């Protein structure tokens, strides 16, 4: 039970991002919540590949100790981080254009139509 | 609306807690994964690459990396197109 | 945005070049040490972020030609990556065609035993550096498009 504490932390971070998406009205805060949610998923992937007492998966740099941690989740997380970065850049650009068009970034006020 | 959100969050928290009590692989013990064992053993012998993660990203699973580069390129193109010069002021 | 004070500009002038050299070091040694193409490219892209924060958007946009980042860096890196992937095509896609195994490398001691892994890391580093620099420059230009009026007193800017 206590050994699974990293998974609990990741779950709490995920729920925090989800609740922020549901409850916040500011578009910048929603973008930050989406980023936190993606980071929690990345942390979950890295935590899945950890071995107790594991070493870094680089030969001749690992020191002494147990087996190497799994390298494939780390590689896939590296890919996911770059895709999340591209998505965040696009989200922030769209928020800037929304602010330029409507003059506000509140979700309730953006919803009304404006020629 | 607020009550619905709280009920939904309670259901999600309860479900996640019950799920975390019985994960198939606990933290620190992912079990035997034959693919990762093969990568850890063969990356230095075949490719003479010390960093196993780099050998996976750029050699064993390069196809994922090429898709990721395409996604990055598309996002940069759209950001550049959104803020191009000569847009009329609103 | 207005430029920051003299102390910040001098410090950023000095340390931006160290960040550039460190990023290139991380990219080039990606096969043997922690790092690689993506991380090193992100560090290289902080060079233009330093200069933008310290000098302000208008002066940097008058200095920088954006085609260097867009055409030369980004698309050259992507094309080099895809070309290296296709060059192993007689065997398979992404075949590492001029690597040599570890035992033969121990005996011969040839340079570049990693083959296409190291060169692909450098190519992706070039691409990511150009792409992130392009994002930062484009979003600063977007800030200039958004704010029609000149902001006289901006907090945190002393001049």
Tab-separated table of C-alpha atoms in Angstrom:
chain	number	residue	atom	x	y	z
A	1	UNK	CA	0.000	0.000	0.000
A	2	UNK	CA	2.641	2.529	1.017
A	3	UNK	CA	4.886	1.193	-1.711
A	4	UNK	CA	2.453	2.524	-4.285
A	5	UNK	CA	2.732	6.107	-3.022
A	6	UNK	CA	4.141	7.477	-6.338
A	7	UNK	CA	1.069	6.180	-8.124
A	8	UNK	CA	-1.151	7.958	-5.574
A	9	UNK	CA	0.744	11.210	-6.115
A	10	UNK	CA	0.325	10.875	-9.870
A	11	UNK	CA	-3.396	10.180	-9.417
A	12	UNK	CA	-3.842	13.246	-7.209
A	13	UNK	CA	-2.005	15.411	-9.766
A	14	UNK	CA	-4.219	14.051	-12.546
A	15	UNK	CA	-7.382	14.761	-10.526
A	16	UNK	CA	-6.117	18.267	-9.745
A	17	UNK	CA	-5.725	19.015	-13.448
A	18	UNK	CA	-9.113	17.493	-14.245
A	19	UNK	CA	-10.912	19.498	-11.557
A	20	UNK	CA	-9.186	22.689	-12.704
A	21	UNK	CA	-10.403	22.081	-16.250
A	22	UNK	CA	-13.960	21.587	-14.976
A	23	UNK	CA	-14.142	24.500	-12.559
A	24	UNK	CA	-11.910	27.320	-13.810
A	25	UNK	CA	-13.170	30.116	-16.050
A	26	UNK	CA	-9.841	31.583	-17.148
A	27	UNK	CA	-8.435	30.190	-20.377
A	28	UNK	CA	-4.817	30.561	-19.241
A	29	UNK	CA	-5.608	28.510	-16.134
A	30	UNK	CA	-7.258	25.854	-18.295
A	31	UNK	CA	-4.105	25.671	-20.442
A	32	UNK	CA	-1.997	25.277	-17.304
A	33	UNK	CA	-4.327	22.510	-16.117
A	34	UNK	CA	-3.955	20.668	-19.426
A	35	UNK	CA	-0.169	20.885	-19.082
A	36	UNK	CA	-0.288	19.553	-15.506
A	37	UNK	CA	-2.495	16.676	-16.656
A	38	UNK	CA	-0.059	15.721	-19.390
A	39	UNK	CA	2.861	15.929	-16.973
A	40	UNK	CA	1.094	13.586	-14.562
A	41	UNK	CA	0.637	11.033	-17.335
A	42	UNK	CA	4.339	11.307	-18.202
A	43	UNK	CA	5.276	10.793	-14.558
A	44	UNK	CA	3.031	7.727	-14.419
A	45	UNK	CA	4.776	6.229	-17.441
A	46	UNK	CA	8.224	6.790	-15.966
A	47	UNK	CA	7.147	5.431	-12.574
A	48	UNK	CA	5.851	2.256	-14.246
A	49	UNK	CA	9.313	1.410	-15.553
A	50	UNK	CA	11.185	1.841	-12.276
A	51	UNK	CA	12.913	-1.050	-10.564
A	52	UNK	CA	13.821	-0.956	-6.893
A	53	UNK	CA	17.456	0.098	-6.574
A	54	UNK	CA	17.699	0.495	-10.319
A	55	UNK	CA	20.430	2.277	-12.217
A	56	UNK	CA	20.337	4.780	-15.042
A	57	UNK	CA	20.232	2.955	-18.419
A	58	UNK	CA	23.588	4.276	-19.659
A	59	UNK	CA	26.549	1.934	-19.882
A	60	UNK	CA	29.803	2.941	-18.142
A	61	UNK	CA	27.951	5.674	-16.202
A	62	UNK	CA	25.693	3.617	-13.993
A	63	UNK	CA	27.689	3.106	-10.794
A	64	UNK	CA	27.156	-0.027	-8.801
A	65	UNK	CA	23.906	-1.579	-7.748
A	66	UNK	CA	20.937	-3.469	-9.005
A	67	UNK	CA	19.495	-3.858	-12.493
A	68	UNK	CA	18.923	-1.058	-14.974
A	69	UNK	CA	15.501	0.564	-15.102
A	70	UNK	CA	13.365	-0.080	-18.161
A	71	UNK	CA	14.451	2.192	-21.053
A	72	UNK	CA	11.411	1.953	-23.328
A	73	UNK	CA	8.944	3.963	-21.150
A	74	UNK	CA	11.564	6.695	-20.871
A	75	UNK	CA	11.986	6.865	-24.643
A	76	UNK	CA	8.237	6.986	-25.221
A	77	UNK	CA	7.901	9.684	-22.551
A	78	UNK	CA	10.542	11.715	-24.381
A	79	UNK	CA	8.394	11.581	-27.505
A	80	UNK	CA	5.269	12.494	-25.536
A	81	UNK	CA	6.933	15.520	-23.928
A	82	UNK	CA	7.833	17.052	-27.286
A	83	UNK	CA	4.311	16.503	-28.630
A	84	UNK	CA	2.873	18.107	-25.474
A	85	UNK	CA	5.185	21.086	-26.027
A	86	UNK	CA	3.937	21.564	-29.597
A	87	UNK	CA	0.329	21.287	-28.415
A	88	UNK	CA	0.914	23.841	-25.652
A	89	UNK	CA	2.395	26.322	-28.122
A	90	UNK	CA	-0.666	25.974	-30.344
A	91	UNK	CA	-3.077	26.329	-27.385
A	92	UNK	CA	-1.391	29.528	-26.180
A	93	UNK	CA	-1.391	30.993	-29.680
A	94	UNK	CA	-5.121	30.361	-30.021
A	95	UNK	CA	-5.712	31.957	-26.607
A	96	UNK	CA	-3.820	35.050	-27.773
A	97	UNK	CA	-5.997	35.268	-30.868
A	98	UNK	CA	-9.148	34.814	-28.752
A	99	UNK	CA	-8.061	37.678	-26.516
A	100	UNK	CA	-7.433	39.832	-29.552
A	101	UNK	CA	-10.877	39.090	-30.996
A	102	UNK	CA	-13.046	39.250	-27.872
A	103	UNK	CA	-11.027	41.403	-25.491
A	104	UNK	CA	-11.355	38.873	-22.685
A	105	UNK	CA	-10.304	35.334	-21.831
A	106	UNK	CA	-13.217	34.480	-19.571
A	107	UNK	CA	-15.034	31.432	-20.902
A	108	UNK	CA	-18.525	32.745	-20.107
A	109	UNK	CA	-17.953	36.012	-21.929
A	110	UNK	CA	-16.212	34.423	-24.895
A	111	UNK	CA	-19.315	32.289	-25.465
A	112	UNK	CA	-21.480	35.166	-26.616
A	113	UNK	CA	-21.549	35.949	-30.300
A	114	UNK	CA	-19.856	39.014	-31.624
A	115	UNK	CA	-19.604	40.221	-35.180
B	1	UNK	CA	-24.069	21.912	-11.481
B	2	UNK	CA	-21.703	22.202	-8.522
B	3	UNK	CA	-23.316	19.161	-6.902
B	4	UNK	CA	-22.931	17.147	-10.081
B	5	UNK	CA	-19.258	18.075	-10.281
B	6	UNK	CA	-18.681	17.019	-6.687
B	7	UNK	CA	-20.482	13.702	-7.193
B	8	UNK	CA	-18.462	13.066	-10.353
B	9	UNK	CA	-15.189	13.856	-8.611
B	10	UNK	CA	-16.097	11.594	-5.678
B	11	UNK	CA	-16.829	8.737	-8.070
B	12	UNK	CA	-13.550	9.278	-9.930
B	13	UNK	CA	-11.506	9.504	-6.716
B	14	UNK	CA	-13.141	6.385	-5.293
B	15	UNK	CA	-12.624	4.404	-8.465
B	16	UNK	CA	-8.995	5.448	-8.762
B	17	UNK	CA	-8.266	4.607	-5.127
B	18	UNK	CA	-9.849	1.162	-5.468
B	19	UNK	CA	-7.871	0.624	-8.654
B	20	UNK	CA	-4.591	1.623	-7.040
B	21	UNK	CA	-5.066	-0.915	-4.282
B	22	UNK	CA	-4.665	-3.739	-6.772
B	23	UNK	CA	-2.327	-2.754	-9.604
B	24	UNK	CA	-0.866	-5.763	-11.449
B	25	UNK	CA	2.701	-4.520	-11.108
B	26	UNK	CA	3.482	-2.598	-7.897
B	27	UNK	CA	5.943	0.266	-7.830
B	28	UNK	CA	9.526	-0.857	-8.220
B	29	UNK	CA	8.747	-4.247	-9.725
B	30	UNK	CA	7.628	-4.164	-13.359
B	31	UNK	CA	8.307	-7.845	-13.806
B	32	UNK	CA	10.262	-9.431	-16.643
B	33	UNK	CA	9.865	-7.502	-19.899
B	34	UNK	CA	11.630	-9.397	-22.719
B	35	UNK	CA	11.795	-6.417	-25.081
B	36	UNK	CA	13.551	-4.181	-22.570
B	37	UNK	CA	15.928	-6.971	-21.558
B	38	UNK	CA	16.858	-7.397	-25.217
B	39	UNK	CA	17.455	-3.663	-25.598
B	40	UNK	CA	19.579	-3.436	-22.459
B	41	UNK	CA	21.706	-6.398	-23.467
B	42	UNK	CA	22.117	-5.764	-27.191
B	43	UNK	CA	22.347	-1.963	-27.523
B	44	UNK	CA	26.025	-1.814	-26.616
B	45	UNK	CA	26.997	-4.953	-28.533
B	46	UNK	CA	25.231	-4.202	-31.804
B	47	UNK	CA	25.302	-0.422	-32.061
B	48	UNK	CA	28.120	0.503	-29.600
B	49	UNK	CA	25.791	3.181	-28.194
B	50	UNK	CA	26.320	3.764	-24.485
B	51	UNK	CA	23.010	5.546	-23.943
B	52	UNK	CA	20.283	2.934	-24.310
B	53	UNK	CA	17.469	5.508	-24.425
B	54	UNK	CA	19.055	7.275	-27.400
B	55	UNK	CA	19.499	4.000	-29.234
B	56	UNK	CA	15.800	3.227	-28.710
B	57	UNK	CA	14.615	6.695	-29.750
B	58	UNK	CA	16.722	6.975	-32.896
B	59	UNK	CA	17.268	3.396	-33.970
B	60	UNK	CA	14.969	0.691	-32.642
B	61	UNK	CA	11.855	2.852	-32.647
B	62	UNK	CA	12.791	5.525	-35.138
B	63	UNK	CA	9.389	5.395	-36.735
B	64	UNK	CA	7.826	6.974	-33.629
B	65	UNK	CA	10.428	9.718	-33.780
B	66	UNK	CA	9.675	10.500	-37.411
B	67	UNK	CA	5.973	10.896	-36.564
B	68	UNK	CA	6.850	13.110	-33.634
B	69	UNK	CA	9.039	15.303	-35.844
B	70	UNK	CA	6.142	15.615	-38.270
B	71	UNK	CA	3.807	16.681	-35.432
B	72	UNK	CA	6.319	19.289	-34.247
B	73	UNK	CA	6.768	20.636	-37.777
B	74	UNK	CA	3.007	20.903	-38.303
B	75	UNK	CA	2.516	22.758	-35.015
B	76	UNK	CA	5.292	25.231	-35.831
B	77	UNK	CA	3.806	25.820	-39.283
B	78	UNK	CA	0.378	26.563	-37.790
B	79	UNK	CA	1.791	28.906	-35.123
B	80	UNK	CA	3.733	30.786	-37.802
B	81	UNK	CA	0.638	31.000	-39.990
B	82	UNK	CA	-1.520	32.313	-37.127
B	83	UNK	CA	0.832	35.224	-36.440
B	84	UNK	CA	1.817	36.061	-39.994
B	85	UNK	CA	2.418	39.645	-41.040
B	86	UNK	CA	-0.297	41.646	-42.695
B	87	UNK	CA	-3.292	40.491	-40.676
B	88	UNK	CA	-5.812	43.258	-40.419
B	89	UNK	CA	-6.313	44.685	-36.970
B	90	UNK	CA	-9.702	43.844	-35.496
C	1	UNK	CA	8.242	45.160	-24.666
C	2	UNK	CA	10.851	47.591	-23.464
C	3	UNK	CA	14.425	46.494	-22.837
C	4	UNK	CA	15.471	45.675	-19.314
C	5	UNK	CA	18.140	47.500	-17.332
C	6	UNK	CA	21.857	47.598	-18.115
C	7	UNK	CA	22.810	44.934	-15.574
C	8	UNK	CA	20.370	42.398	-16.998
C	9	UNK	CA	21.430	43.140	-20.557
C	10	UNK	CA	25.118	42.685	-19.746
C	11	UNK	CA	24.485	39.429	-17.895
C	12	UNK	CA	22.341	38.035	-20.688
C	13	UNK	CA	24.948	39.089	-23.257
C	14	UNK	CA	27.524	37.067	-21.395
C	15	UNK	CA	25.561	33.963	-20.449
C	16	UNK	CA	23.572	33.462	-23.663
C	17	UNK	CA	26.720	32.260	-25.404
C	18	UNK	CA	27.506	29.830	-22.600
C	19	UNK	CA	23.997	28.414	-22.924
C	20	UNK	CA	24.558	27.996	-26.664
C	21	UNK	CA	27.824	26.124	-26.163
C	22	UNK	CA	26.278	23.920	-23.471
C	23	UNK	CA	23.338	23.054	-25.738
C	24	UNK	CA	25.635	22.071	-28.593
C	25	UNK	CA	27.648	19.946	-26.163
C	26	UNK	CA	24.500	18.128	-25.020
C	27	UNK	CA	23.436	17.516	-28.637
C	28	UNK	CA	26.797	16.228	-29.833
C	29	UNK	CA	27.349	13.887	-26.867
C	30	UNK	CA	23.804	12.564	-26.931
C	31	UNK	CA	24.864	8.973	-27.665
C	32	UNK	CA	27.078	8.565	-24.597
C	33	UNK	CA	25.686	10.804	-21.868
C	34	UNK	CA	22.322	11.983	-20.556
C	35	UNK	CA	20.727	14.182	-23.159
C	36	UNK	CA	20.187	13.913	-26.852
C	37	UNK	CA	18.601	15.781	-29.687
C	38	UNK	CA	15.441	17.082	-28.072
C	39	UNK	CA	16.933	18.282	-24.808
C	40	UNK	CA	19.956	19.885	-26.424
C	41	UNK	CA	17.782	21.602	-29.007
C	42	UNK	CA	15.598	23.035	-26.261
C	43	UNK	CA	18.711	24.380	-24.499
C	44	UNK	CA	19.943	25.962	-27.745
C	45	UNK	CA	16.548	27.627	-28.177
C	46	UNK	CA	16.945	29.388	-24.816
C	47	UNK	CA	19.636	31.526	-26.504
C	48	UNK	CA	17.037	33.533	-28.393
C	49	UNK	CA	14.783	33.581	-25.330
C	50	UNK	CA	17.565	35.238	-23.291
C	51	UNK	CA	18.043	37.911	-25.922
C	52	UNK	CA	14.285	38.490	-26.332
C	53	UNK	CA	13.694	38.917	-22.610
C	54	UNK	CA	16.624	41.264	-22.095
C	55	UNK	CA	16.408	43.405	-25.251
C	56	UNK	CA	12.698	43.398	-26.043
C	57	UNK	CA	10.850	42.221	-29.120
C	58	UNK	CA	11.224	45.134	-31.513
C	59	UNK	CA	15.013	45.304	-31.490
C	60	UNK	CA	15.400	41.524	-31.857
C	61	UNK	CA	12.948	41.413	-34.744
C	62	UNK	CA	14.984	44.059	-36.511
C	63	UNK	CA	18.145	42.010	-35.951
C	64	UNK	CA	16.958	38.500	-36.724
C	65	UNK	CA	16.129	37.100	-40.137
C	66	UNK	CA	13.424	34.527	-39.445
C	67	UNK	CA	14.141	32.544	-42.586
C	68	UNK	CA	17.371	31.353	-40.944
C	69	UNK	CA	15.412	29.570	-38.236
C	70	UNK	CA	12.482	28.525	-40.374
C	71	UNK	CA	14.083	27.372	-43.612
C	72	UNK	CA	17.721	26.685	-42.856
C	73	UNK	CA	17.667	25.151	-39.366
C	74	UNK	CA	14.276	23.479	-39.095
C	75	UNK	CA	13.755	22.075	-42.549
C	76	UNK	CA	17.406	21.130	-43.025
C	77	UNK	CA	17.280	19.090	-39.824
C	78	UNK	CA	14.053	17.361	-40.821
C	79	UNK	CA	15.289	16.589	-44.332
C	80	UNK	CA	18.599	15.239	-43.015
C	81	UNK	CA	16.717	12.994	-40.589
C	82	UNK	CA	14.389	11.594	-43.246
C	83	UNK	CA	17.253	11.143	-45.722
C	84	UNK	CA	19.258	9.176	-43.162
C	85	UNK	CA	16.194	7.050	-42.498
C	86	UNK	CA	15.764	6.300	-46.199
C	87	UNK	CA	19.446	5.543	-46.787
C	88	UNK	CA	19.120	2.227	-45.007
C	89	UNK	CA	16.291	1.195	-47.273
C	90	UNK	CA	17.982	-1.723	-49.113
C	91	UNK	CA	17.756	-3.620	-45.802
C	92	UNK	CA	14.924	-1.868	-44.014
C	93	UNK	CA	13.629	1.549	-43.066
C	94	UNK	CA	15.775	3.043	-40.252
C	95	UNK	CA	18.501	0.443	-40.761
C	96	UNK	CA	21.728	1.534	-39.111
C	97	UNK	CA	23.938	1.007	-42.133
C	98	UNK	CA	27.412	2.049	-41.043
C	99	UNK	CA	27.624	1.103	-37.411
C	100	UNK	CA	30.225	-1.370	-36.232
C	101	UNK	CA	29.752	-3.726	-33.275
C	102	UNK	CA	31.441	-3.185	-29.928
C	103	UNK	CA	34.072	-5.932	-30.191
C	104	UNK	CA	35.223	-4.816	-33.629
C	105	UNK	CA	35.294	-1.246	-32.371
C	106	UNK	CA	37.494	-2.266	-29.457
C	107	UNK	CA	39.985	-3.813	-31.894
C	108	UNK	CA	39.986	-1.267	-34.727
C	109	UNK	CA	39.187	1.929	-32.835
C	110	UNK	CA	37.492	3.641	-35.779
C	111	UNK	CA	35.821	6.986	-35.205
C	112	UNK	CA	32.012	7.208	-35.117
C	113	UNK	CA	31.134	3.631	-34.235
C	114	UNK	CA	27.538	4.611	-33.450
C	115	UNK	CA	26.576	5.054	-37.095
C	116	UNK	CA	23.363	6.880	-37.847
C	117	UNK	CA	22.312	7.138	-34.201
C	118	UNK	CA	24.692	10.017	-33.461
C	119	UNK	CA	24.016	11.792	-36.761
C	120	UNK	CA	20.245	11.500	-36.330
C	121	UNK	CA	20.623	12.964	-32.841
C	122	UNK	CA	22.426	15.977	-34.306
C	123	UNK	CA	19.785	16.334	-37.040
C	124	UNK	CA	16.909	16.280	-34.563
C	125	UNK	CA	18.798	18.748	-32.384
C	126	UNK	CA	19.060	21.170	-35.292
C	127	UNK	CA	15.372	20.747	-36.058
C	128	UNK	CA	14.159	21.242	-32.493
C	129	UNK	CA	16.402	24.286	-31.992
C	130	UNK	CA	15.010	25.956	-35.094
C	131	UNK	CA	11.434	25.026	-34.255
C	132	UNK	CA	11.452	26.319	-30.673
C	133	UNK	CA	13.236	29.529	-31.668
C	134	UNK	CA	10.573	30.000	-34.324
C	135	UNK	CA	7.795	29.507	-31.747
C	136	UNK	CA	9.290	32.118	-29.411
C	137	UNK	CA	9.823	34.664	-32.200
C	138	UNK	CA	6.323	34.127	-33.596
C	139	UNK	CA	4.631	34.524	-30.220
C	140	UNK	CA	6.563	37.722	-29.496
C	141	UNK	CA	5.382	39.037	-32.843
C	142	UNK	CA	1.863	38.027	-31.789
C	143	UNK	CA	2.215	40.088	-28.613
C	144	UNK	CA	3.079	43.095	-30.753
C	145	UNK	CA	0.012	42.447	-32.905
C	146	UNK	CA	-2.297	42.096	-29.892
C	147	UNK	CA	-1.333	45.223	-27.973
C	148	UNK	CA	-2.433	48.149	-30.123
C	149	UNK	CA	-1.704	50.860	-27.613
C	150	UNK	CA	1.729	51.525	-26.187
C	151	UNK	CA	1.991	50.532	-22.546
C	152	UNK	CA	3.835	53.311	-20.805
C	153	UNK	CA	4.467	51.914	-17.344
C	154	UNK	CA	5.117	48.203	-17.380
C	155	UNK	CA	5.796	46.518	-14.036
C	156	UNK	CA	9.192	44.958	-13.703
C	157	UNK	CA	10.760	47.188	-16.337
C	158	UNK	CA	12.836	50.024	-15.038
C	159	UNK	CA	13.452	52.480	-17.798
